[in-house]
CSV table of C-alpha atoms in Angstrom, one decimal:
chain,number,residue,atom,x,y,z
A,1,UNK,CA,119.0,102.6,70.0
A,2,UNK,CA,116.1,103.3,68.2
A,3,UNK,CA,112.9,105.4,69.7
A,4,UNK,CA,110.7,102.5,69.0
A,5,UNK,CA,113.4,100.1,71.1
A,6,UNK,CA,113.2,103.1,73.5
A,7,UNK,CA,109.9,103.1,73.8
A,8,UNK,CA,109.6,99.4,74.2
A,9,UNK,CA,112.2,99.7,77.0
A,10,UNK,CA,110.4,102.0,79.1
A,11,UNK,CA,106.9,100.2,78.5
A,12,UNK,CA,108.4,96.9,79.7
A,13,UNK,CA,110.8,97.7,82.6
A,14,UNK,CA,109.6,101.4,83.6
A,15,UNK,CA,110.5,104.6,83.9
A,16,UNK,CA,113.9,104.1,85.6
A,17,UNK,CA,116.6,103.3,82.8
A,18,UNK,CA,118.6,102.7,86.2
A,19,UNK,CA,115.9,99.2,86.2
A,20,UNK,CA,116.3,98.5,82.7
A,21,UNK,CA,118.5,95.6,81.8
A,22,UNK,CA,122.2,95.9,82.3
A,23,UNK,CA,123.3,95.5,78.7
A,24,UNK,CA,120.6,98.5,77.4
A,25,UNK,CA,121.3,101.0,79.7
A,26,UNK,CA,124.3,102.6,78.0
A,27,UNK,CA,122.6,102.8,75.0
A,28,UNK,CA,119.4,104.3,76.0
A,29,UNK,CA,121.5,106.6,77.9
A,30,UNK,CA,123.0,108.1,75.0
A,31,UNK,CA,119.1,108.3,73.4
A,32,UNK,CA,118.4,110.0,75.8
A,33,UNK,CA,121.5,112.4,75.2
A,34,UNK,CA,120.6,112.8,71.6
A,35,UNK,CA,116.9,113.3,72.0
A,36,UNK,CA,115.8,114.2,75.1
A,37,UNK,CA,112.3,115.5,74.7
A,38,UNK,CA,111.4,112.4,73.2
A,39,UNK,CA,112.9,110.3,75.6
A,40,UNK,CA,111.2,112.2,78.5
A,41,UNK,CA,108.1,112.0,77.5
A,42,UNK,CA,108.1,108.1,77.1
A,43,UNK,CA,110.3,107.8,80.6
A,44,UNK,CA,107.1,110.4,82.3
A,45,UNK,CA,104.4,107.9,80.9
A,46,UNK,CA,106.0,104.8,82.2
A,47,UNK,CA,107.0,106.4,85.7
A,48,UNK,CA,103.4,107.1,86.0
A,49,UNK,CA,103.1,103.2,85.2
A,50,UNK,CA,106.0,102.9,88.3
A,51,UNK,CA,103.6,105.5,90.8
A,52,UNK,CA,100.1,103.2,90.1
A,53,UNK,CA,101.9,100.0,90.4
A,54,UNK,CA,104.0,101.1,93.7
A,55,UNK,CA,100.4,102.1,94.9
A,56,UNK,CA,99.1,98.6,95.2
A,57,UNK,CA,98.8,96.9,99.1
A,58,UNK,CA,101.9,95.9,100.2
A,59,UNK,CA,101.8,93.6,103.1
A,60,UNK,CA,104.5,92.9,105.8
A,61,UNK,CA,104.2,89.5,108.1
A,62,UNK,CA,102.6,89.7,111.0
A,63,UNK,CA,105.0,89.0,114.0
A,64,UNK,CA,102.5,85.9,114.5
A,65,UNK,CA,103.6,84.9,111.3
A,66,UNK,CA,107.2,85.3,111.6
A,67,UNK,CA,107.2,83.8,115.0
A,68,UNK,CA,105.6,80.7,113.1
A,69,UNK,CA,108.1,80.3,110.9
A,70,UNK,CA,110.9,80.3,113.1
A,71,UNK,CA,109.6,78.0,115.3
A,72,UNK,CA,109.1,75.7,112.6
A,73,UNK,CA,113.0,75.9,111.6
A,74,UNK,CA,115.1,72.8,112.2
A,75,UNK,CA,117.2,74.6,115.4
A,76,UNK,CA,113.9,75.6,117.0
A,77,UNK,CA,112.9,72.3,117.7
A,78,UNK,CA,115.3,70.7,119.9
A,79,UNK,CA,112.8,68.1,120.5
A,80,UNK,CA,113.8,66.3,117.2
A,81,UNK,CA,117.3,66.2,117.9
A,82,UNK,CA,116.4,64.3,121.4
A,83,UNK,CA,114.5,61.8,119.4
A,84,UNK,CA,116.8,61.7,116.8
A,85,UNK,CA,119.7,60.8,119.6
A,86,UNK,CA,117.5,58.6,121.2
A,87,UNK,CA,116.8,56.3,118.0
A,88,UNK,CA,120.4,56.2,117.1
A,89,UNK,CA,123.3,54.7,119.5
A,90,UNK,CA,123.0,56.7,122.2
A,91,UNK,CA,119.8,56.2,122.7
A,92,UNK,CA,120.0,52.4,122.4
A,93,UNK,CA,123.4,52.8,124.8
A,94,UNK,CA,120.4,55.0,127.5
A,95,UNK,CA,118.1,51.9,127.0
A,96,UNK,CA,120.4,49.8,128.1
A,97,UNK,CA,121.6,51.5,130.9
A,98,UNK,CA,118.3,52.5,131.9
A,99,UNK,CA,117.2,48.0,131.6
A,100,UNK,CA,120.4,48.2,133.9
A,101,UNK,CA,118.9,51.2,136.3
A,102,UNK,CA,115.6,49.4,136.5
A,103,UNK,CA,117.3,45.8,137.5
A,104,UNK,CA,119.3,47.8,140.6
A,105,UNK,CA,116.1,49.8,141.1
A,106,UNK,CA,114.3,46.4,141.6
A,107,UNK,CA,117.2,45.5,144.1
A,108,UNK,CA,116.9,48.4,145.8
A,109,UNK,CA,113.8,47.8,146.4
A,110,UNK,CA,114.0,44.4,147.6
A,111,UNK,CA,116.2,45.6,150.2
A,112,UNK,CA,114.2,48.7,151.1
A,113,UNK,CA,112.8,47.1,154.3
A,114,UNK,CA,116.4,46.1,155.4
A,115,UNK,CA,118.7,48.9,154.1
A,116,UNK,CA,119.8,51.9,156.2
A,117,UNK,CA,118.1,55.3,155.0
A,118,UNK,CA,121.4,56.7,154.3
A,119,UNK,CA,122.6,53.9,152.0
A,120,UNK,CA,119.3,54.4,149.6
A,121,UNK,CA,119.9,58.0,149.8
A,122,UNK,CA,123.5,57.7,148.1
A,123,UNK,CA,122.3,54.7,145.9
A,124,UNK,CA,120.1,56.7,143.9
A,125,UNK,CA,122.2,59.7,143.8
A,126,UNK,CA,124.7,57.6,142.0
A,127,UNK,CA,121.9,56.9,139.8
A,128,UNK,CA,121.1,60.3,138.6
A,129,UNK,CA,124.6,60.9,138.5
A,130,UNK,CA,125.1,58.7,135.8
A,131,UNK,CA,122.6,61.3,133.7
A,132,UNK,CA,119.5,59.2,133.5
A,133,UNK,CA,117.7,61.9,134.0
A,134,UNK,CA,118.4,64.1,131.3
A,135,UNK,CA,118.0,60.9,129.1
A,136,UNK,CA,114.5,60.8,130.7
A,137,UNK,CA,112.8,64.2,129.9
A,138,UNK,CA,116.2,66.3,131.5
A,139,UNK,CA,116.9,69.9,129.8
A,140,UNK,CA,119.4,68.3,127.6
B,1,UNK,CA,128.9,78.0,85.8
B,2,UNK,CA,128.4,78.9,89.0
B,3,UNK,CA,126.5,82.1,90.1
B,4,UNK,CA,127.3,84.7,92.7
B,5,UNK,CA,124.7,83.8,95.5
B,6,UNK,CA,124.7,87.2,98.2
B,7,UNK,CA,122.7,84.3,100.3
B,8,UNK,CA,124.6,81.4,100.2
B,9,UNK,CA,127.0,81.8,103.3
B,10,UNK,CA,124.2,82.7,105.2
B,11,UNK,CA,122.1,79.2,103.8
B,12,UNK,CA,125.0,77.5,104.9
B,13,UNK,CA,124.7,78.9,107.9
B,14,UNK,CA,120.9,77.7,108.6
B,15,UNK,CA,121.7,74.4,107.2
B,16,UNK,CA,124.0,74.3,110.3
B,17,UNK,CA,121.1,75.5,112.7
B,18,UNK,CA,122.6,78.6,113.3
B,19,UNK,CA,119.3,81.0,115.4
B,20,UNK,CA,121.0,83.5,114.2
B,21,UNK,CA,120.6,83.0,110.9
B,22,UNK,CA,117.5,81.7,110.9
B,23,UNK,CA,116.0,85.0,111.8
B,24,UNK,CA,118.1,86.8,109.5
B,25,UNK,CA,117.0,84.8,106.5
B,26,UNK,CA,113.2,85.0,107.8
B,27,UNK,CA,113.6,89.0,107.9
B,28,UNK,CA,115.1,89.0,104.5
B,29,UNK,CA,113.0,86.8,102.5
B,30,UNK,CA,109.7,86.7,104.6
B,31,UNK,CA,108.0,89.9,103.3
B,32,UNK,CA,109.3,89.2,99.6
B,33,UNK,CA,107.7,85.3,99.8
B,34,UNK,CA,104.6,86.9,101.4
B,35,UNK,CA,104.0,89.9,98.9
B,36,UNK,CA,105.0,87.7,96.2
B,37,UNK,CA,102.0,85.0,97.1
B,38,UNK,CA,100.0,88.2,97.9
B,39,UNK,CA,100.3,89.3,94.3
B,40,UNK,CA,100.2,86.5,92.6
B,41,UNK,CA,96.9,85.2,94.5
B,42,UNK,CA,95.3,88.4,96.0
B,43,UNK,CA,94.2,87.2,98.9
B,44,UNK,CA,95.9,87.6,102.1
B,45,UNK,CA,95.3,84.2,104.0
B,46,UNK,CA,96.5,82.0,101.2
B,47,UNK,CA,99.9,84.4,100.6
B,48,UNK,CA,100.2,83.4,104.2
B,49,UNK,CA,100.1,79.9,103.8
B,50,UNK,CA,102.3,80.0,100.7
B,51,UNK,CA,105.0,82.0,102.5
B,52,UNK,CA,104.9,79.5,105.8
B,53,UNK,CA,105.2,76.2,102.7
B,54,UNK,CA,108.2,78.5,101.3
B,55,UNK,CA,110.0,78.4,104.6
B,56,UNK,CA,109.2,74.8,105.7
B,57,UNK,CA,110.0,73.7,102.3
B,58,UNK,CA,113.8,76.0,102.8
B,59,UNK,CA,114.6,74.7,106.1
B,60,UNK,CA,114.5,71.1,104.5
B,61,UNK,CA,116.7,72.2,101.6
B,62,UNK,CA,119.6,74.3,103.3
B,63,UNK,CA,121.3,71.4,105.1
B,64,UNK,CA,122.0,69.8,101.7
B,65,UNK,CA,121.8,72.9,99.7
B,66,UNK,CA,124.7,73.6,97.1
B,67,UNK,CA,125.6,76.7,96.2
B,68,UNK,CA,126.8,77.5,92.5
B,69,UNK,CA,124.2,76.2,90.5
B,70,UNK,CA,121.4,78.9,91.3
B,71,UNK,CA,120.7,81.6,93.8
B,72,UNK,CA,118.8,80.7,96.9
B,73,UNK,CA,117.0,83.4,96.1
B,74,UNK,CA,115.5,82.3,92.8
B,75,UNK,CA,114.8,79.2,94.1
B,76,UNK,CA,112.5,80.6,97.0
B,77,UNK,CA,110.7,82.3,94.1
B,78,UNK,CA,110.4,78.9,92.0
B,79,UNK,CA,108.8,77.5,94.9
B,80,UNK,CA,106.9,80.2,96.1
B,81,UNK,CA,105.5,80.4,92.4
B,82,UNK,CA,104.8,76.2,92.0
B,83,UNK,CA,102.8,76.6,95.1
B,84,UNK,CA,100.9,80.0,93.9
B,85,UNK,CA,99.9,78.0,90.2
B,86,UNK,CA,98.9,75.0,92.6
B,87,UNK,CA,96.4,77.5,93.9
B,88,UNK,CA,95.3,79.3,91.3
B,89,UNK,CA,95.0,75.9,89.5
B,90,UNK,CA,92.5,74.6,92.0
B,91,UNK,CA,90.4,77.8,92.2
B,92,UNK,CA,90.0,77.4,88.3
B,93,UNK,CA,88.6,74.0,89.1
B,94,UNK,CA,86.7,74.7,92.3
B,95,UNK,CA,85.3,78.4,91.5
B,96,UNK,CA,84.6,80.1,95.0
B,97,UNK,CA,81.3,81.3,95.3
B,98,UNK,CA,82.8,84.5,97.0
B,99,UNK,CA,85.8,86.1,96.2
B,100,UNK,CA,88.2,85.8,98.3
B,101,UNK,CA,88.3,88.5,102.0
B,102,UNK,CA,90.7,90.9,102.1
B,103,UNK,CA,93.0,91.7,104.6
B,104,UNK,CA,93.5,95.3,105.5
B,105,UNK,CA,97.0,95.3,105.3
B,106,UNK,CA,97.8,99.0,104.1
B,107,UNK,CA,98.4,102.3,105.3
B,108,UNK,CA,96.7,103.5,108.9
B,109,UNK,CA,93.3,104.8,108.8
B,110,UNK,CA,94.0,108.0,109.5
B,111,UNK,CA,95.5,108.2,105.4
B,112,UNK,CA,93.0,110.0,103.8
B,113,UNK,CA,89.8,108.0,101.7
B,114,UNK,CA,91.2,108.4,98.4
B,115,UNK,CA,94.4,107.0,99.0
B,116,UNK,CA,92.8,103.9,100.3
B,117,UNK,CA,90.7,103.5,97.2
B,118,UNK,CA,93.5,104.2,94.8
B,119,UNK,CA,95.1,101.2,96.5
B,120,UNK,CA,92.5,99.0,96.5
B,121,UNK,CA,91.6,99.5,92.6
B,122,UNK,CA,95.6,99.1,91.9
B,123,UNK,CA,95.3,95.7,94.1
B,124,UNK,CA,92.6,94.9,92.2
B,125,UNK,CA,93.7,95.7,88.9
B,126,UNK,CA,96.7,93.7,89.1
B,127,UNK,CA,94.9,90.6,90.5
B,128,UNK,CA,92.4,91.3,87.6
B,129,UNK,CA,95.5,90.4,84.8
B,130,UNK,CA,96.0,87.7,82.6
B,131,UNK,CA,98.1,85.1,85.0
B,132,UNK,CA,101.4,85.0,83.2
B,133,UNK,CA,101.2,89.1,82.9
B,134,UNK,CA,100.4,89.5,86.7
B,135,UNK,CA,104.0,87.2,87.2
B,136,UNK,CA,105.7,88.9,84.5
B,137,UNK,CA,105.1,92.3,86.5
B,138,UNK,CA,105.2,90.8,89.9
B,139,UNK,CA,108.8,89.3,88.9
B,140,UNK,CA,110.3,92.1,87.6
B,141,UNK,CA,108.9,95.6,89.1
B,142,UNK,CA,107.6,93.9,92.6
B,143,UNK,CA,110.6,91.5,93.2
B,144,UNK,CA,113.3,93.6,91.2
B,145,UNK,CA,114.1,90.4,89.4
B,146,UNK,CA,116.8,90.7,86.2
B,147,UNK,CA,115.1,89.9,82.6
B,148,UNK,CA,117.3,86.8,82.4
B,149,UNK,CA,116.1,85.6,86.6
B,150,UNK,CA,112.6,86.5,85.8
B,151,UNK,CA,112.4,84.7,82.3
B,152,UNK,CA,114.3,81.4,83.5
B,153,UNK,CA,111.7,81.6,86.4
B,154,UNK,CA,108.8,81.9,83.8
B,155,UNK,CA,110.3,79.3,81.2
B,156,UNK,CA,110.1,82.0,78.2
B,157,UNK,CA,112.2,84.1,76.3
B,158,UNK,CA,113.3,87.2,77.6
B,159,UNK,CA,111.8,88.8,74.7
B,160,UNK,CA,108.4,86.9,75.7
B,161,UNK,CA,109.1,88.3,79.0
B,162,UNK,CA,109.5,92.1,77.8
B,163,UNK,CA,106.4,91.7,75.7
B,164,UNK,CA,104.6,89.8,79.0
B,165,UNK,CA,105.4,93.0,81.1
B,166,UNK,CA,104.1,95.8,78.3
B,167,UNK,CA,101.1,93.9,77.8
B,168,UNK,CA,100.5,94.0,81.5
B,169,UNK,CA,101.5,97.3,82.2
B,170,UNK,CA,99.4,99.0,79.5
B,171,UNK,CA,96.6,96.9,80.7
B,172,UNK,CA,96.9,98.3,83.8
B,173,UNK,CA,97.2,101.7,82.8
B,174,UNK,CA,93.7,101.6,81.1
B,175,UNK,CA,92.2,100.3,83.5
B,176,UNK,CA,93.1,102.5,85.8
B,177,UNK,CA,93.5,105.5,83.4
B,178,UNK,CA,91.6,107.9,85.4
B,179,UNK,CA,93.2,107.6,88.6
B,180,UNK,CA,96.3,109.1,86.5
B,181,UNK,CA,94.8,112.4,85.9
């Protein structure tokens, strides 16, 4: 390597050979080796380069920020999934289950006057058995 | 050829909605999108708003990323840089009548005066560089990108990229040649 290569080197990439491209560093090594005064003067003016450059602001997110961008990943917004289910099969397989639960609700209610307290109780029971209500704003 | 990706398992792993991997991409590659967008625009709300565009734009890609072709990595930077040149783009064509507010973002107050003003001159000395010198510099001391990464990233040779970065760095240098004494 030559001292103008050298030189080059160390204005471009610092004075850290250990930064330098892979493929250079063996050869500016052995520069180094063969002329060293040389070589450390260059390398001190460029790590003075490194010290002004490393001196500049150096910001790290706010939590704010790095709460924000979370949130806004795909698994933190489980509401998408549940409208996502709701627009495919299962959700057309809810809606008609829940046309279903309204028609019995309607007959329920017909019979309200008639019907025994107990038999209403166990009626809608069933009803939420069936999971309705997690297909209706549940923690599913 | 495929590349050797130290991301890609864990970008497979967000594609897949994994929480756990979503916070441990955001605290590996949020503060290098954010300083990156800080550098490159110098002002600390937009770097923000570049970063956030990074990460909405990366949760959309992992579920169909593929790895092999290019590191995650450099492909956070080529969008983090698209959206940095969109803004810098627009201020060239809408000239703010201020420049823009800085954040205090550096060390706590109790670090003496001249540090602080040592700081701010480098900050603005770097923002003060031709554009393509700033990323050349940005790319490779900031980011710790390789000559071949940072000049694929730039679209030049690397030889355009080694003459980019002296340019830049002796630019600097003068202009801030008596804070070296």
């Amino acid at each position: 390597m030559t001292f103008e290569r050298f030189q080059l080197l160390a204005e471009a990439w610092g004075g850290a050979i250990a930064r330098w491209p892979a493929e250079t560093q063996d050869a500016a090594y052995a520069f180094m080796a063969a002329a060293p005064e040389r070589a450390d003067a260059v390398l001190a003016e460029a790590r003075a380069t490194d010290a002004l450059l490393d001196a500049a602001v150096s910001p790290a997110p706010s939590a704010a920020l790095r709460d924000h961008v979370i949130a806004r990943a795909p698994a933190a917004r489980p509401e998408r999934a549940r409208l996502w289910r709701w627009m495919t099969g299962a959700g057309v397989g809810a809606a008609l289950t829940a046309a279903t639960a309204a028609g019995v609700m309607a007959g329920v209610n017909l019979s309200l006057a008639r019907a025994p307290v107990g038999e209403d109780d166990a009626l809608l029971t069933a009803l939420y058995d069936t999971g309705l209500a997690d297909d209706f704003g549940g923690s599913s | 050829m495929t590349v050797n990706d130290p991301d890609q398992d864990l970008v497979a792993r967000v594609g897949r909605g994994d929480p756990a991997a979503i916070q441990a991409l955001v605290a590996r590659k949020l503060p290098r999108m954010l300083q990156l967008a800080h550098r490159m625009l110098n002002d600390a709300v937009e770097a923000e708003d570049v970063a956030q565009e990074v990460f909405l734009r990366a949760w959309k890609q992992a579920p169909s990323w593929v790895p092999g072709a290019a590191r995650f990595d450099t492909w956070l930077h080529r969008v983090a840089l698209n959206l940095c040149y969109d803004r810098l783009r627009r201020r060239r064509e809408q000239p703010m009548a201020e420049p823009p507010e800085q954040v205090d973002t550096g060390p706590a107050p109790d670090r003496d005066l001249l540090a602080r003003d040592t700081r701010d001159r480098v900050t603005a000395a770097l923002g003060a560089l031709p554009e393509r010198q700033r990323e050349a510099v940005v790319l490779c001391h900031y980011q710790e990108l390789g000559n071949i990464e940072a000049a694929g990233l730039m679209g030049v040779s690397v030889e355009a990229l080694e003459s980019l970065l002296s340019r830049g760095r002796r630019a600097l240098r003068a202009a801030l040649a008596d804070l070296k004494e």
